[in-house]
Coordinates of C-alpha atoms in Angstrom, one line a residue:
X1 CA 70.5 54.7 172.5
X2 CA 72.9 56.9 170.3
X3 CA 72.0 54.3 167.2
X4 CA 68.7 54.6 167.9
X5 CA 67.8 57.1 165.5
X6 CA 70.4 56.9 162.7
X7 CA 69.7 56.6 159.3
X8 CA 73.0 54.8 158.4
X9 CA 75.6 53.4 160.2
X10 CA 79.6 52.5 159.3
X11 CA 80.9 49.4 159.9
X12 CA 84.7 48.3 159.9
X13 CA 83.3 44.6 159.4
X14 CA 80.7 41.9 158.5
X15 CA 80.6 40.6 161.8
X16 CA 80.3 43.5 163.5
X17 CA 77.3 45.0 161.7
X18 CA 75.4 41.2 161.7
X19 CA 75.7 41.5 165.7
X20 CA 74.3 44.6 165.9
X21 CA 71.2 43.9 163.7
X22 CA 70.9 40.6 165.7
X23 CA 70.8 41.9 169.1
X24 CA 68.6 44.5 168.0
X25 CA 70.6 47.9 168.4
X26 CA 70.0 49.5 165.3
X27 CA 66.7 50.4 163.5
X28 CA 65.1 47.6 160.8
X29 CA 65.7 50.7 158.4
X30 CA 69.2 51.7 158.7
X31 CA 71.4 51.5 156.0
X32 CA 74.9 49.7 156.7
X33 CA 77.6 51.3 155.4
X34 CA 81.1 49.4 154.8
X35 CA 84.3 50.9 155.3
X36 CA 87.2 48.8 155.5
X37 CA 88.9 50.3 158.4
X38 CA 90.7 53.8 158.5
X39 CA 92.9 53.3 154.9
X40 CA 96.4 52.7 154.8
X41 CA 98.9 55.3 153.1
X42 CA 100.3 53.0 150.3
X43 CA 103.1 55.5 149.4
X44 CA 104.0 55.7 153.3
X45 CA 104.1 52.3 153.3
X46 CA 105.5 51.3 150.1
X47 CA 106.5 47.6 149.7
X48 CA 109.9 46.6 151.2
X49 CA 112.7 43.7 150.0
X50 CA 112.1 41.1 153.0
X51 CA 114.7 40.5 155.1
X52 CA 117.3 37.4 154.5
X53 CA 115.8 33.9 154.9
X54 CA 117.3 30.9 156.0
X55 CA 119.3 28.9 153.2
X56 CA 117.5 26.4 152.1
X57 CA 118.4 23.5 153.9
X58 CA 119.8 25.2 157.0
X59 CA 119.0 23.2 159.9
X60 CA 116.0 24.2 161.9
X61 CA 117.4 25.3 165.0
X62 CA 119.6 28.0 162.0
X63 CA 116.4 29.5 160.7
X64 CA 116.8 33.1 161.9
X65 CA 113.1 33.8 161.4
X66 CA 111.2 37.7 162.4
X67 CA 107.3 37.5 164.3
X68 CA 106.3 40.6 164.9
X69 CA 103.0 41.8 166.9
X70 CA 102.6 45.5 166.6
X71 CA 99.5 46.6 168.7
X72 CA 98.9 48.0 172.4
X73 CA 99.5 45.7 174.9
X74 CA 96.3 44.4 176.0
X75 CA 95.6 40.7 176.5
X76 CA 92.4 40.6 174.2
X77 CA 95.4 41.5 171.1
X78 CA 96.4 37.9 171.8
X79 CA 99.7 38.6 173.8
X80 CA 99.4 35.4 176.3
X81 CA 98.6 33.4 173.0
X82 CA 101.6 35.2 171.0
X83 CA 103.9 34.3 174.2
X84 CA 103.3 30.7 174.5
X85 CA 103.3 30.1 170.6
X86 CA 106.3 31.5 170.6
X87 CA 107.5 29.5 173.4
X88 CA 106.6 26.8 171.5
X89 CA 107.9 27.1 168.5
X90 CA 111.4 28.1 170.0
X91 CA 111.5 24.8 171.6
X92 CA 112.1 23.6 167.6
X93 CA 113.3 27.0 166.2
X94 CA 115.7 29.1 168.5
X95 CA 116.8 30.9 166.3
X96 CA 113.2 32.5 165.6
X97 CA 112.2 35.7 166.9
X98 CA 109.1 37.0 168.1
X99 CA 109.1 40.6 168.7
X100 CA 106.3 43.1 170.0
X101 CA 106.5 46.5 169.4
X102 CA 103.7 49.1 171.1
X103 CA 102.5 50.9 174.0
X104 CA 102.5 49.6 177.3
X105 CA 98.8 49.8 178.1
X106 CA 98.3 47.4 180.6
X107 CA 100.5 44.5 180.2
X108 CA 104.0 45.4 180.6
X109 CA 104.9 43.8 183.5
X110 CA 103.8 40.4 182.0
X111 CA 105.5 41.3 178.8
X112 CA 108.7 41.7 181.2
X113 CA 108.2 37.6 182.3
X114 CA 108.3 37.0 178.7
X115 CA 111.0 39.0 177.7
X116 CA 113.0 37.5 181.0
X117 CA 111.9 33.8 180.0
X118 CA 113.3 34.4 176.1
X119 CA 109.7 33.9 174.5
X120 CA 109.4 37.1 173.0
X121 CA 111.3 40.5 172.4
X122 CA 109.7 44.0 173.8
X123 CA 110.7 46.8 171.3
X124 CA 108.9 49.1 173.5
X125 CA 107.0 52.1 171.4
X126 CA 107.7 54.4 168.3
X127 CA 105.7 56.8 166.4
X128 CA 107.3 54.7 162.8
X129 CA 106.6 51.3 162.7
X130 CA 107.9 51.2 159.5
X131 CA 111.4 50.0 160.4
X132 CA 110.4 47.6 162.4
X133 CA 107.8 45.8 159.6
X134 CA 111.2 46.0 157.2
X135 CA 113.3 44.2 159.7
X136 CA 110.7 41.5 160.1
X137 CA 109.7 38.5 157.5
X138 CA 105.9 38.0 159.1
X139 CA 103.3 40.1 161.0
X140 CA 100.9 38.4 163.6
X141 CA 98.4 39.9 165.4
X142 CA 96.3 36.8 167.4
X143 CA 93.7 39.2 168.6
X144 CA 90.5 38.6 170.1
X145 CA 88.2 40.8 168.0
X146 CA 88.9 43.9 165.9
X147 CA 87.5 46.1 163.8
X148 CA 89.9 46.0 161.1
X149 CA 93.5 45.8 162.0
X150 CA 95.4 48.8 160.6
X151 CA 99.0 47.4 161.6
X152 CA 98.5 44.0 159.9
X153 CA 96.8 46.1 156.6
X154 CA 100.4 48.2 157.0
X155 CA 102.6 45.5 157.0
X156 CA 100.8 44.2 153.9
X157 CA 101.3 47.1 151.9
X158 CA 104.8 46.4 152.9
X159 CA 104.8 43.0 151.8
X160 CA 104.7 41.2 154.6
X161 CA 102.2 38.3 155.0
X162 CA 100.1 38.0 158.4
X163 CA 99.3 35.3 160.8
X164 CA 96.3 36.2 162.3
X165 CA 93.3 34.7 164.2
X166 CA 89.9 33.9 163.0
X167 CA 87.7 36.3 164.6
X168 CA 86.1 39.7 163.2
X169 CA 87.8 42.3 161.3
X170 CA 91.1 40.0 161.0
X171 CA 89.8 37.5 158.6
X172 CA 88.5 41.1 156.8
X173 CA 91.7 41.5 155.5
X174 CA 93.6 38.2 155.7
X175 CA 92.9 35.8 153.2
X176 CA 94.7 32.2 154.3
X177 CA 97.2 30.9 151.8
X178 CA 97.0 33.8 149.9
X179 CA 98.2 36.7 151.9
X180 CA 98.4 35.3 155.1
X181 CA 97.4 32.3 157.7
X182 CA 94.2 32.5 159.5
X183 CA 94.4 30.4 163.0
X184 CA 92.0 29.1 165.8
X185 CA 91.6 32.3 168.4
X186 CA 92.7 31.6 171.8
X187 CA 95.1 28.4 170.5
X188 CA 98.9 28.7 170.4
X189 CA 98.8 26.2 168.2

């Protein structure tokens, strides 16, 4: 009802502006307007050295790599995904680390099991992520829809590369192979 009557409408994403023109919610003659989610404050978040990697040649279960999933924790950000991928993967790299900084929404006491189990790290909340996105080599965020992820657009201007799923508003700002790795949502594969 709201979209009803507007002349133009702003859209974070492709997807997201397709659906509502499919399903029939706004006017034949509104204009879509584009904007790439909220902006991200390149000087704020001014490209970092990345943390150590492994030496080359260090065997696997050596490679001290940093995951991190900044976002509120909500299961449609992909937290039950990001916990058994990283279950997974410490099964062939204990060393790595898969932390999740944010807000405890709705999920803690899950997050707890995970934390208790060794799957993943809880960092809890802070108002500067910024130390956190240093400390880590990779961001991943396997959400189930956004509009366009401002934590993963962050960590790039950082210079950090994102794992992220294919699903609206991620694959906006991800391009696989070259800034990133696009996944499969709901696989933690």
């Amino acid at each position: 009802c709201a979209l009803a009557g507007a002349e133009g409408v702003f859209f974070q994403n492709r997807d997201d502006a397709e659906l509502f023109r499919k399903v029939g919610i706004l006017r034949r003659s509104a204009r879509v307007l584009m904007a790439r989610g909220t902006g991200v404050d390149i000087r704020r978040f001014a490209e970092a050295p990345l943390p150590p990697l492994p030496a080359e040649g260090c065997a696997p279960e050596e490679r001290e790599i940093i995951f991190l999933l900044v976002g509120r924790l909500l299961e449609a950000k992909g937290l039950p995904e990001y916990a058994a991928a990283a279950k997974e993967l410490k099964t062939q790299y204990p060393a790595a680390r898969f932390q999740l900084l944010g807000p405890p929404e709705q999920g803690l006491a899950q997050v707890r099991r995970w934390q208790d189990e060794g799957s993943i790290e809880y960092l809890g909340e802070t108002r500067d992520v910024r130390p956190y996105v240093e400390a880590c080599h990779a961001l991943v965020l396997p959400s189930w829809r956004e509009g366009t992820p401002t934590s993963i657009m962050e960590g790039m201007s950082m210079g950090r590369a994102a794992v992220v799923t294919d699903v609206p508003g991620c694959r906006e700002v991800v391009e696989d192979g070259v800034n990133g790795c696009i996944c499969a949502a709901h696989d933690p594969r």
